Structures are given as C-alpha cells and as structure tokens.
mmCIF file of C-alpha atoms in Angstrom:
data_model
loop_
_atom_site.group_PDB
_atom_site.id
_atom_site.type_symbol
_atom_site.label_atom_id
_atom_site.label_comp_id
_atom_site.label_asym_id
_atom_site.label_seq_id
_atom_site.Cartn_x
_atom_site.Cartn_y
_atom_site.Cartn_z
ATOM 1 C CA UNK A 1 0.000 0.000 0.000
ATOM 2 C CA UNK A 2 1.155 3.552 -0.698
ATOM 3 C CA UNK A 3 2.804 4.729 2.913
ATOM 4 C CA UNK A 4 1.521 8.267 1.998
ATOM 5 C CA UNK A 5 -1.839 6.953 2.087
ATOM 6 C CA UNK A 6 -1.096 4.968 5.318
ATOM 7 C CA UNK A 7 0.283 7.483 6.906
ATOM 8 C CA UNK A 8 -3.048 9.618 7.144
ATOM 9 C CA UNK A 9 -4.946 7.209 8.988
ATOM 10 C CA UNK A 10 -4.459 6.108 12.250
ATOM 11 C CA UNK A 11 -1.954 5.650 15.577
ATOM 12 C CA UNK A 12 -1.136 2.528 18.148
ATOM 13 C CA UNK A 13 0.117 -0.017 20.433
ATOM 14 C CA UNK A 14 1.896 -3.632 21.411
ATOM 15 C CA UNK A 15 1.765 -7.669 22.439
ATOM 16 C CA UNK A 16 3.450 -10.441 24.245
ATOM 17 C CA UNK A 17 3.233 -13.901 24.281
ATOM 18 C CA UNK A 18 4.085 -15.253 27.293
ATOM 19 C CA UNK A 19 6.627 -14.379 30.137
ATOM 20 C CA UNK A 20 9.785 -14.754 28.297
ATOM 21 C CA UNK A 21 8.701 -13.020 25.737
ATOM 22 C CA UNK A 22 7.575 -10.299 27.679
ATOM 23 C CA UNK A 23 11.204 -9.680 29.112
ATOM 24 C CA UNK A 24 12.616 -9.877 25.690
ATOM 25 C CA UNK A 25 10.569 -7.855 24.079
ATOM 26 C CA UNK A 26 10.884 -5.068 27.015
ATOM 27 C CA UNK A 27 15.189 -4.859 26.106
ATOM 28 C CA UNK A 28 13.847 -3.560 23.008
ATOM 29 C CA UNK A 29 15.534 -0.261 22.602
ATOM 30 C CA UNK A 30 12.039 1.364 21.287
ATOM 31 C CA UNK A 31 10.307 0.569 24.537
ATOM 32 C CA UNK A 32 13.102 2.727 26.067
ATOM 33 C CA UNK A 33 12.832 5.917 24.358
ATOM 34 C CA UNK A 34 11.938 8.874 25.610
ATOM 35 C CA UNK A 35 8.857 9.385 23.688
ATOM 36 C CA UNK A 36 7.811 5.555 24.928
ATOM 37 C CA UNK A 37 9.232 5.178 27.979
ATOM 38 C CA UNK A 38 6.347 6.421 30.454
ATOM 39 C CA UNK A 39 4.007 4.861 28.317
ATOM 40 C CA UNK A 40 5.990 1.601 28.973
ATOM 41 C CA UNK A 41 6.350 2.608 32.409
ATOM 42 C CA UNK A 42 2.174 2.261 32.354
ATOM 43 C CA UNK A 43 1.959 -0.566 30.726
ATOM 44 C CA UNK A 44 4.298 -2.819 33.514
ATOM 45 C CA UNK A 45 2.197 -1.424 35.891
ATOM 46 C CA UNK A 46 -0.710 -1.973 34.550
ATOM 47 C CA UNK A 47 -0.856 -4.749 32.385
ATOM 48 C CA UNK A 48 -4.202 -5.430 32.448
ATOM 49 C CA UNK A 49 -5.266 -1.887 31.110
ATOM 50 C CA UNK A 50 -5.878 -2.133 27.188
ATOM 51 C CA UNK A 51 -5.948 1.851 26.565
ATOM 52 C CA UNK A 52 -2.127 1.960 27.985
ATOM 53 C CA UNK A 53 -1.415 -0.513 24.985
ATOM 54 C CA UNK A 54 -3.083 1.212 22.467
ATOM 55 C CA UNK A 55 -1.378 4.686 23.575
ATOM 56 C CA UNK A 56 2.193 3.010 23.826
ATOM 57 C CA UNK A 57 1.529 1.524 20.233
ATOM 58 C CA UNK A 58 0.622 5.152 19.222
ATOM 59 C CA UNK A 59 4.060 6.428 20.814
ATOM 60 C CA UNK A 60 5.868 2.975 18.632
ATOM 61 C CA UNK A 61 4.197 4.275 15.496
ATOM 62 C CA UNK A 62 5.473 7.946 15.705
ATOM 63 C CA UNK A 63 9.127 6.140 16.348
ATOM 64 C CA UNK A 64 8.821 4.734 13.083
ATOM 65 C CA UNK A 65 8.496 0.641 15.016
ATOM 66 C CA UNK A 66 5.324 -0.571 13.370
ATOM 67 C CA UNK A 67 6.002 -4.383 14.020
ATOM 68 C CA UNK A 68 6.044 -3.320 18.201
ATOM 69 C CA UNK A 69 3.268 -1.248 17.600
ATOM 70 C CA UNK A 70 1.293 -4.455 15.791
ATOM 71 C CA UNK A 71 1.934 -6.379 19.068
ATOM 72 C CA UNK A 72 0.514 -3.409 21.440
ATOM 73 C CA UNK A 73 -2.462 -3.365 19.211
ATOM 74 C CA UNK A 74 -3.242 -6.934 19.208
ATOM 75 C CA UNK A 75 -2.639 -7.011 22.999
ATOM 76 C CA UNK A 76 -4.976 -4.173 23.635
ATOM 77 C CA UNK A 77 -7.461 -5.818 21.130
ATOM 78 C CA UNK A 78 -7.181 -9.440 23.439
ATOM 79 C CA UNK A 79 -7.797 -7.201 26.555
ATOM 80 C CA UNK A 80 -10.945 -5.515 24.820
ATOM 81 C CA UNK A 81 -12.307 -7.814 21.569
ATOM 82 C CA UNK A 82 -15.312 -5.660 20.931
ATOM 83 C CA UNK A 83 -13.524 -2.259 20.653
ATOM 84 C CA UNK A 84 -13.600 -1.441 16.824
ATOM 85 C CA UNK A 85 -11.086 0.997 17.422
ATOM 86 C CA UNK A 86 -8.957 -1.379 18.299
ATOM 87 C CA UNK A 87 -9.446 -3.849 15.883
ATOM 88 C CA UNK A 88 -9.271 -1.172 13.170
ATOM 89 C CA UNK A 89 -5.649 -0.171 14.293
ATOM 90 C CA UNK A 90 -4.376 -3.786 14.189
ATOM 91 C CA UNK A 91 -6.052 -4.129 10.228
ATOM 92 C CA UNK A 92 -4.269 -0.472 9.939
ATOM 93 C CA UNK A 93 -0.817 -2.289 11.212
ATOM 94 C CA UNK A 94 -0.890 -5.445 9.073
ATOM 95 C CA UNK A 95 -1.927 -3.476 5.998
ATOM 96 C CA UNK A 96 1.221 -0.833 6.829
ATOM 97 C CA UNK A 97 3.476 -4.167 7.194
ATOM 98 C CA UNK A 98 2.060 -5.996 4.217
ATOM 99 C CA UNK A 99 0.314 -8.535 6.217
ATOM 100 C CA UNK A 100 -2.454 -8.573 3.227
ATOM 101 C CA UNK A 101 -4.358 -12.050 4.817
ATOM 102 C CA UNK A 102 -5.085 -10.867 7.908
ATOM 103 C CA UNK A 103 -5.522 -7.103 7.278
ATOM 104 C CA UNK A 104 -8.334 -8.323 4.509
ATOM 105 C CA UNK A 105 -9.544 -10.843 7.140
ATOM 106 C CA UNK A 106 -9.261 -7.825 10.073
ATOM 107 C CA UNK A 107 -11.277 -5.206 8.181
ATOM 108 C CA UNK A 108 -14.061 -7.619 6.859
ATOM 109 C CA UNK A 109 -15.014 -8.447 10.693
ATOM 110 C CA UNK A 110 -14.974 -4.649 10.926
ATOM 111 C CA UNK A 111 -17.390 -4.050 8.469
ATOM 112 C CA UNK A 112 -19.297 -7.549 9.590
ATOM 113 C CA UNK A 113 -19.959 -5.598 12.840
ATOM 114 C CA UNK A 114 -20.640 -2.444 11.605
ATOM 115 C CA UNK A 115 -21.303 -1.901 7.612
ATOM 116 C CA UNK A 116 -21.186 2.413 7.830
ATOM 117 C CA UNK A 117 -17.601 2.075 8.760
ATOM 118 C CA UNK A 118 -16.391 4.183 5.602
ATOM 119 C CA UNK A 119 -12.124 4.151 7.476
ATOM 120 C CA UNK A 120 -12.316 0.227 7.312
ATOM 121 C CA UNK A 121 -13.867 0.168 3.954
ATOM 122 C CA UNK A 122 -11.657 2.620 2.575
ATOM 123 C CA UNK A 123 -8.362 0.670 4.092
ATOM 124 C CA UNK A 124 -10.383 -2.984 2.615
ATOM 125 C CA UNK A 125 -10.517 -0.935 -0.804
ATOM 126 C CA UNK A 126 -5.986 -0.483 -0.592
ATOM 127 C CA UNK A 127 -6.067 -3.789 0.784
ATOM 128 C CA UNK A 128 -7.614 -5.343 -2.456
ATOM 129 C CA UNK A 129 -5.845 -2.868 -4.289
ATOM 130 C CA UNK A 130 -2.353 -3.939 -3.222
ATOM 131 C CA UNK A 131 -3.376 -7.797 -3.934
ATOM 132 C CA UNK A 132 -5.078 -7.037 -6.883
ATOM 133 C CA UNK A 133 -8.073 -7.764 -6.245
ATOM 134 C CA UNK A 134 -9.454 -4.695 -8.151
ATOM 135 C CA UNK A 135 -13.290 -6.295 -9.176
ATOM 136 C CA UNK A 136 -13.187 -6.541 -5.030
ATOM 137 C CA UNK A 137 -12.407 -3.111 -5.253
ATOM 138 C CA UNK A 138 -14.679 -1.406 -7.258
ATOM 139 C CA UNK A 139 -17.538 -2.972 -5.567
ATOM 140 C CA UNK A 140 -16.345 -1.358 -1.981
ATOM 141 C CA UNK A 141 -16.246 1.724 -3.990
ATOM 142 C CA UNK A 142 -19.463 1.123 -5.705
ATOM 143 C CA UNK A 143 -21.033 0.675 -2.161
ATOM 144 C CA UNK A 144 -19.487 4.274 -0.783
ATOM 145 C CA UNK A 145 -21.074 6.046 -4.164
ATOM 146 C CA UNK A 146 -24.156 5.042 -3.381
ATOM 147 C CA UNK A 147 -24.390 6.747 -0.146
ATOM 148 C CA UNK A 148 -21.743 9.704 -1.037
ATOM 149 C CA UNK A 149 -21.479 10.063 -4.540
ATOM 150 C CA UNK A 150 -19.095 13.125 -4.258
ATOM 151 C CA UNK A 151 -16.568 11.786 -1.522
ATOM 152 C CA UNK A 152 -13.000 13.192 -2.769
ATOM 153 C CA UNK A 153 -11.817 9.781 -0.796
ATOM 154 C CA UNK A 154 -13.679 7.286 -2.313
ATOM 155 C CA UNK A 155 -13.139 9.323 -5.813
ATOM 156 C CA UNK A 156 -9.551 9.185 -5.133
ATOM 157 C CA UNK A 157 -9.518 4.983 -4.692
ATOM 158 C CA UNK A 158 -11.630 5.295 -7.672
ATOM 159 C CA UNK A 159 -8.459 6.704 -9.356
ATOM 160 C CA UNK A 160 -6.255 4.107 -8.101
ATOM 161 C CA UNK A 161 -8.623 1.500 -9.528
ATOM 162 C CA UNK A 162 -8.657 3.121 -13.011
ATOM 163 C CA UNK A 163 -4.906 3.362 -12.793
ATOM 164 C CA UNK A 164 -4.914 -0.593 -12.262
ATOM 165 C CA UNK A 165 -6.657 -1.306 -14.998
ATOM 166 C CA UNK A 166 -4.213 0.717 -16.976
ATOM 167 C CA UNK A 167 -6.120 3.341 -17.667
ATOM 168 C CA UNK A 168 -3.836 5.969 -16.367
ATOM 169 C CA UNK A 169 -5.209 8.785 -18.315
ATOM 170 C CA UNK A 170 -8.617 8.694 -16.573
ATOM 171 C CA UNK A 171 -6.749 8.439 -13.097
ATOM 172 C CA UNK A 172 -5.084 11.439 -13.919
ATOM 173 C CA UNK A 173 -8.426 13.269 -14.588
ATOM 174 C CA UNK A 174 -10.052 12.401 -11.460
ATOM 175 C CA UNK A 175 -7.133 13.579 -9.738
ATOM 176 C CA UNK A 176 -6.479 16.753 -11.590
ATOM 177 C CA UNK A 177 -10.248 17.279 -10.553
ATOM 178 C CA UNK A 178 -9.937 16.455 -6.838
ATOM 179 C CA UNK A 179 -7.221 18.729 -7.072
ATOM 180 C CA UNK A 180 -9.240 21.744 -8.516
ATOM 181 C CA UNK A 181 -11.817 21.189 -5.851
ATOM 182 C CA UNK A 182 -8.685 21.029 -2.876
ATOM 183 C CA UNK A 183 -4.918 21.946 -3.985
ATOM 184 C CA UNK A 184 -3.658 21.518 -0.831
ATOM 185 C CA UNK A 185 -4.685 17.484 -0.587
ATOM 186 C CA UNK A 186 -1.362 16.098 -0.371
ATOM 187 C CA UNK A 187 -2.263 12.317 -0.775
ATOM 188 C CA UNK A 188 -3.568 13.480 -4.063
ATOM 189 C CA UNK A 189 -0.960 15.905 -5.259
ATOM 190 C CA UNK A 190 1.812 13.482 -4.705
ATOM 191 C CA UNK A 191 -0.284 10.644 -6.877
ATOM 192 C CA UNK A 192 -0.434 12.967 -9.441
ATOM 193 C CA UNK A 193 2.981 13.650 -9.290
ATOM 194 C CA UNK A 194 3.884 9.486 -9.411
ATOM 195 C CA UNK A 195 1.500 9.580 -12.421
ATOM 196 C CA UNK A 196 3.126 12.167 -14.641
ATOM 197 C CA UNK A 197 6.348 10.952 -13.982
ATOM 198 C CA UNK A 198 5.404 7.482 -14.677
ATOM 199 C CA UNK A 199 4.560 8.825 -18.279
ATOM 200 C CA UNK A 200 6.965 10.808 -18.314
ATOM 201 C CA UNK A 201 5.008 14.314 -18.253
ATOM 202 C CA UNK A 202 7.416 16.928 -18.245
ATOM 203 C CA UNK A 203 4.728 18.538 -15.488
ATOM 204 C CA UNK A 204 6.271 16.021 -12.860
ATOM 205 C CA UNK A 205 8.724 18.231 -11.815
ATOM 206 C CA UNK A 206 6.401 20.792 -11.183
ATOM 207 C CA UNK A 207 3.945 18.666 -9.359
ATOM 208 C CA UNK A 208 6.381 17.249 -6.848
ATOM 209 C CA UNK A 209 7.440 21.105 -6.079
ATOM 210 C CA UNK A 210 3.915 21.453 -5.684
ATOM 211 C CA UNK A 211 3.483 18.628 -3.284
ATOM 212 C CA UNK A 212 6.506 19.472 -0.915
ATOM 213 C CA UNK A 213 4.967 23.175 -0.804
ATOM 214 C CA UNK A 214 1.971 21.425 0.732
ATOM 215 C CA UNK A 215 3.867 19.560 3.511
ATOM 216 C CA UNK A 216 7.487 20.643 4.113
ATOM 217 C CA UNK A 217 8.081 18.325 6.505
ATOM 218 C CA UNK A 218 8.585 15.495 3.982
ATOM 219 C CA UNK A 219 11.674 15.962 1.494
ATOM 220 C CA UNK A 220 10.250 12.449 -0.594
ATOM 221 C CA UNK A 221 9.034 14.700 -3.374
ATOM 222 C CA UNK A 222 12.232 16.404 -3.565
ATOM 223 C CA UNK A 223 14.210 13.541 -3.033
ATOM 224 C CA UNK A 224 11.783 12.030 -6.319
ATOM 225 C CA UNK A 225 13.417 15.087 -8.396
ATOM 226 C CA UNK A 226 16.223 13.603 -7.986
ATOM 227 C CA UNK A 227 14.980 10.495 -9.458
ATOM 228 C CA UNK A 228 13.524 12.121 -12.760
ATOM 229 C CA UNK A 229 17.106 14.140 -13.244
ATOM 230 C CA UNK A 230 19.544 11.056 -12.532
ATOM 231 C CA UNK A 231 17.331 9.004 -14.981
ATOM 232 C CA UNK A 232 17.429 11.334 -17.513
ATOM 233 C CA UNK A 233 21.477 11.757 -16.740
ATOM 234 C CA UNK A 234 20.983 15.243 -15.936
ATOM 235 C CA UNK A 235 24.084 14.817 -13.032
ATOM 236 C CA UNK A 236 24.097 18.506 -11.681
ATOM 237 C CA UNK A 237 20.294 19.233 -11.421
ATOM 238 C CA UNK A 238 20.318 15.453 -9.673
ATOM 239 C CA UNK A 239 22.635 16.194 -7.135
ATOM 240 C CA UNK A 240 21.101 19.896 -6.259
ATOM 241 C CA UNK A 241 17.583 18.227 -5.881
ATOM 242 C CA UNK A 242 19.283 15.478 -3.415
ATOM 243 C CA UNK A 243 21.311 17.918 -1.269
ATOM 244 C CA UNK A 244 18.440 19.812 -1.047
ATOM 245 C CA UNK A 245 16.268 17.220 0.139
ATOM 246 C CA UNK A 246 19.423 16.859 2.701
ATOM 247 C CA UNK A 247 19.335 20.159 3.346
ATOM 248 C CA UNK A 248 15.274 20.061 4.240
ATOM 249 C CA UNK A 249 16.363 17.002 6.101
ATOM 250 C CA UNK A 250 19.813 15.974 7.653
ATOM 251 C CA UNK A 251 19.001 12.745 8.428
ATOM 252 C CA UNK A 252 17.768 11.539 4.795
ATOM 253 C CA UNK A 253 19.752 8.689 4.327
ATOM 254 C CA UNK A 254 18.517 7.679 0.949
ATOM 255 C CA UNK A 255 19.767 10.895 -1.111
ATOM 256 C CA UNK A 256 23.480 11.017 0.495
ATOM 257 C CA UNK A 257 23.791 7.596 -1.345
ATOM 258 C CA UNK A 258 22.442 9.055 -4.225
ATOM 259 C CA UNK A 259 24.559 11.587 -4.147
ATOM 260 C CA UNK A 260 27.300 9.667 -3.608
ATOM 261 C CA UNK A 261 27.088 7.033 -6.764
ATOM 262 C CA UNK A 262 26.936 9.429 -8.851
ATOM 263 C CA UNK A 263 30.066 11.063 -7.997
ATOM 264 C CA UNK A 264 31.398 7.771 -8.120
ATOM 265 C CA UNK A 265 29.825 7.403 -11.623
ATOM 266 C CA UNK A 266 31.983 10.610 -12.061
ATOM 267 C CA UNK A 267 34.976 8.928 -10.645
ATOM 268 C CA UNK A 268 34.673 11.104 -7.836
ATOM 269 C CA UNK A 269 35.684 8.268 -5.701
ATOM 270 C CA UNK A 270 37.018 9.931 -2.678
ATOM 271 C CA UNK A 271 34.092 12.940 -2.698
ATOM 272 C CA UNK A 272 31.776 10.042 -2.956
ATOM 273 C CA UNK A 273 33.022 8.409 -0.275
ATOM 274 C CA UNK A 274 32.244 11.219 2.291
ATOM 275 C CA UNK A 275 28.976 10.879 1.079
ATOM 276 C CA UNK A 276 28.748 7.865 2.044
ATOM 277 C CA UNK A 277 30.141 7.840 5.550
ATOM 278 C CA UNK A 278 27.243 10.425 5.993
ATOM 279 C CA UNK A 279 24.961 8.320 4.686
ATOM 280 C CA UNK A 280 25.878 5.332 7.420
ATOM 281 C CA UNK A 281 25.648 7.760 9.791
ATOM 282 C CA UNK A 282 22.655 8.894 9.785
ATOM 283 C CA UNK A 283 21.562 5.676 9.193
ATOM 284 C CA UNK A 284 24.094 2.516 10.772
ATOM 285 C CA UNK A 285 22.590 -0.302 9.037
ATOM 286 C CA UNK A 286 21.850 0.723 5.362
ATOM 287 C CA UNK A 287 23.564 -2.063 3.329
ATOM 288 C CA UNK A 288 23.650 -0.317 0.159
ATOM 289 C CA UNK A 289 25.799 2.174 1.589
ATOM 290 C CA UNK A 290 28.193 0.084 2.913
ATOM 291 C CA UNK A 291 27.996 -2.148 -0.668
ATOM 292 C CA UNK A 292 28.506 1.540 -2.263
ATOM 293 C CA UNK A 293 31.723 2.251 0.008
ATOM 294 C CA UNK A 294 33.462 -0.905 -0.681
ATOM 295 C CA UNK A 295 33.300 0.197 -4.358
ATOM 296 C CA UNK A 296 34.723 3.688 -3.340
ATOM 297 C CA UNK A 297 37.772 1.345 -1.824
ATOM 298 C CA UNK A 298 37.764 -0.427 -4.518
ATOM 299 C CA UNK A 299 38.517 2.447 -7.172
ATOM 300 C CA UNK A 300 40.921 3.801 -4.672
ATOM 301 C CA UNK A 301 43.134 0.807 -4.491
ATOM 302 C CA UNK A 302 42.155 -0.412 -0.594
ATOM 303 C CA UNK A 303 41.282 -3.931 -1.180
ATOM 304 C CA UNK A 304 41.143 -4.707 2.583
ATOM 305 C CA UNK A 305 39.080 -1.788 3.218
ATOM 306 C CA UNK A 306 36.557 -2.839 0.452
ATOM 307 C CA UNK A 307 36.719 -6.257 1.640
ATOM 308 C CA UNK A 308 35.505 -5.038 5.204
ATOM 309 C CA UNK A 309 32.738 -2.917 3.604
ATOM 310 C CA UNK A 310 31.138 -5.354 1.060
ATOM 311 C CA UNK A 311 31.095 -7.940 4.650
ATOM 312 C CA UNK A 312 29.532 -5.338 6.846
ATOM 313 C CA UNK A 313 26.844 -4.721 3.436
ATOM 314 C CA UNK A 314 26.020 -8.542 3.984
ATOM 315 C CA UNK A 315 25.821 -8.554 7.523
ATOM 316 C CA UNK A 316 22.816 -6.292 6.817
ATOM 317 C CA UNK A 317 21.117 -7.334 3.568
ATOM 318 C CA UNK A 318 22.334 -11.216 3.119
ATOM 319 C CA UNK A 319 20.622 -11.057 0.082
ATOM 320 C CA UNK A 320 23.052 -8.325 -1.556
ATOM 321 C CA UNK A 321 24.413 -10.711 -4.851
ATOM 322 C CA UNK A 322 27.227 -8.633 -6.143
ATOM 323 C CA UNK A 323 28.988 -7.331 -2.681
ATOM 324 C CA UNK A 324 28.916 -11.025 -1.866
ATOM 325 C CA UNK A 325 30.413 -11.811 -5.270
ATOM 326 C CA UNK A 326 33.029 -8.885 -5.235
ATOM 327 C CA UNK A 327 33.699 -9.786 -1.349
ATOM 328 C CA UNK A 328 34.680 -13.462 -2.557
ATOM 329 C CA UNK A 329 36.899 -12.293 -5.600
ATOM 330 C CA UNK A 330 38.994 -9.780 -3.032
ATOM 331 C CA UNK A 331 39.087 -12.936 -0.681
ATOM 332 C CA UNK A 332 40.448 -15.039 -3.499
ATOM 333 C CA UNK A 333 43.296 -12.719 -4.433
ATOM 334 C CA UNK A 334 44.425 -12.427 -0.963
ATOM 335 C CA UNK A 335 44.449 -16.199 -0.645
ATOM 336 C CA UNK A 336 46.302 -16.392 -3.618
ATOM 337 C CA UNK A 337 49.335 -14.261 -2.411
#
C-alpha cells in the first residue's frame, strides 16, 4: 500500500506472548525511548489496562516501530475484543506491514460488525488494491457512491482502480479534478505527481514542487526530483535536488547515497566516499551504503578496506548478490598471495 496513504490514517500499540517473551521484548531499545518510555512505564504497571497498549503503540508508530506497535495493538485488542477501534488499528498495522491475509480478514469483521464504517472500507478498498483484487475493489467503492457520490476519498480509490486497470489517463483526470476542488490534498498531489512521472510528463517536476509546498516536513518529493534528473542523466540538477532534500532534512539517508554514486559514476571516488560515511551515519545499518563504500575502496586501491565494507553490506542485507560476489573475488586474491 502507498505509505503516503497509510500514513493519514491512524496511531497505536503492542503484544506479548508469554513471560519470556515479555522480558525480551521489554530490552527492546524502542520501549526505552523517551517518547515511549512512560508509556511503557504504564503498561508494567498496569498490564491489564488495554488503553495503555493502544497509547504506547501510538508512541511505537510515531518512532517509526510498526512491528512493536502491531503487538501493542493486538494485545490491547485481546484485553478488549469488541472495541472497533482497536481492531481497526491492528487491520491499519498489518496493511502498513504488508500482512495482506489478515488485514483483509481484520477489516471484513470490521465491516461484519458495523457496515457504515467508511475508514475500514476505505483501508479494505488499498487492501484489495495492493493484492489485486481490483473487481473486489470497485464494488467497496461502488457501495461508498451510493451513499456519497461526491466523496474526494472514495473518488480518489476510484483513481487508483482506473490506474490498475491501466487506464492511467482517466486516473489522472479524477485527480487533476480532486485537485481543482482542494490543492492543498497532499495524498492526491503526490499521486499525481507518481503519475506524470510514470509517463513521463514533463509537469512532474512541477507537481512534486507542488506537493513538498503542501507539507514541508517530507523531502520524498524532492528527493523524487532527484529520481527524474539522474534518470534522464541530468548529473548537476540530480545532485542539487538530493542535497536539497538533505538540506530540508539531515538525516535523509537515501539521497546522500544518491549523491554519492553518482560522484562515483563521475569517478569522484574519494568525494563520494564522504557521502557515504554520511549516509551510514545517519543511518548505521543501510547495506547499500556500505555495498557503495566498498566500491569507493575499490577504485581507490584499498582492497582490505573494500573487503571489510562489502562484509559489513552482507551482515545487513544477506541477500546483496554482487557485494557477496566482489567480497569473494577480493578474498580469493588475498588467498592467492
């Protein structure tokens, strides 16, 4: 599901199973942060209290730990099984972590026990959307037209739908006109966005300038520049749109890497390297960084060093084919001497 989309809906809380689990989930460091901490505080006191769950999976969710705020949910949803509140925040969780069976099977009870709840529909309607399941879909949407035949929301998933079926030039239209009606709907305006770049509309640009205008506090649309300028190998305009996503936001991991392969396209090798080291620290276990330094040592002649940074990549992404692949070939050759 689209986390913009996610992100407008809801807050949380956690679970354990059992009393071993209980003490290893409370090491977590999450549990421990300031933000949490007197909510966790609430919650060993008072175990039996559901709302202290469903606040302290709230406080997880702003910390960016969804899977601790899944088990606060559920937890506060055992302690209280007919609060729909509840119930809606754990289908809101397993949708956010791509749990599609049981968010589908979490919402449906929803709207079992109470058929005018347009949030669980709406979330049902991404849920199908994500598997698609688009006929399932249109129906949901079918059912919200009937009683609100102008809701921008519903009109909105009715864009998604059209998009699905490939008909990306009528999505665009309904959100062009949702648009007219409300420029500053930021769900919308970034969509639009997605869709012009995706046909390459020279009005993407534009449109994700647009977007961040609405809501500075998230550098993805600038950081999405970016994108559109490195594809098109437009190197300088790419690099000011990711430094000044980093300059919007320090801590944006994702465009110091960019940043940083293409001054090592540029054979930039020790510039890009800086970038780098930023990039890991601002963010310790980001693989691709570490893959992307190793090929910074690499260029520079520091075999060892590389070595150490395509291992550390695959300590945090196993899965990373071509560090583990380069990592073995600089392990051969210093076998070899």
């Amino acid at each position: 599901m689209n986390r913009r989309i996610l992100s407008c809906l809801l807050m949380l809380l956690i679970a354990s199973c059992g009393n071993k689990n209980q003490e290893q989930e409370a090491e977590h460091p999450a549990y421990h942060n300031p933000f949490v901490q007197p909510l966790t505080d609430s919650v060993r006191n008072n175990p039996g209290n559901a709302r202290y769950y469903i606040m302290r999976s709230e406080a997880l969710l702003g910390v960016h730990e969804d899977s601790l705020a899944l088990k606060d949910a559920q937890k506060a949803l055992q302690l209280d099984s007919t609060n729909l509140q509840y119930r809606y925040t754990v289908g809101y969780l397993q949708l956010s972590l791509k749990k599609y069976p049981e968010a589908i099977a979490t919402l449906q009870k929803i709207l079992q026990a109470d058929a005018g709840n347009q949030n669980a529909r709406f979330l049902l309607i991404s849920a199908y959307l994500d598997t698609r399941r688009v006929a399932e879909a249109q129906d949901l949407v079918d059912e919200v037209f009937k009683a609100y035949p102008d809701h921008p929301q519903a009109w909105f998933l009715q864009a998604q739908i059209k998009a699905a079926r490939k008909d990306r030039a009528g999505a665009i239209v309904i959100a062009q006109k949702l648009l007219a009606s409300d420029p500053i709907d930021y769900e919308v305006s970034y969509q639009l966005a997605d869709w012009y770049r995706d046909d390459n509309n020279p009005e993407a640009i534009r449109q994700y300038e647009k977007t961040f205008r609405i809501d500075t506090n998230d550098v993805g649309p600038l950081f999405d520049i970016g994108n559109i300028y490195e594809y098109q190998k437009q190197w300088k305009q790419a690099k000011a749109a990711y430094r000044e996503c980093v300059l919007q936001d320090p801590d944006y991991t994702e465009a110091y890497v960019q940043i940083g392969k293409i001054l090592l396209h540029q054979d930039s090798a020790d510039k890009a390297l800086r970038q780098f080291n930023i990039a890991i620290s601002t963010s310790p276990v980001d693989a691709e960084a570490y893959f992307n330094k190793g090929l910074c040592f690499e260029k520079l002649g520091l075999k060892d060093s590389a070595l150490n940074a395509f291992r550390q990549a695959l300590v945090f992404d196993e899965t990373l084919k071509e560090a583990r692949e380069r990592g073995q070939k600089l392990q051969n050759e210093r076998s070899s001497k």
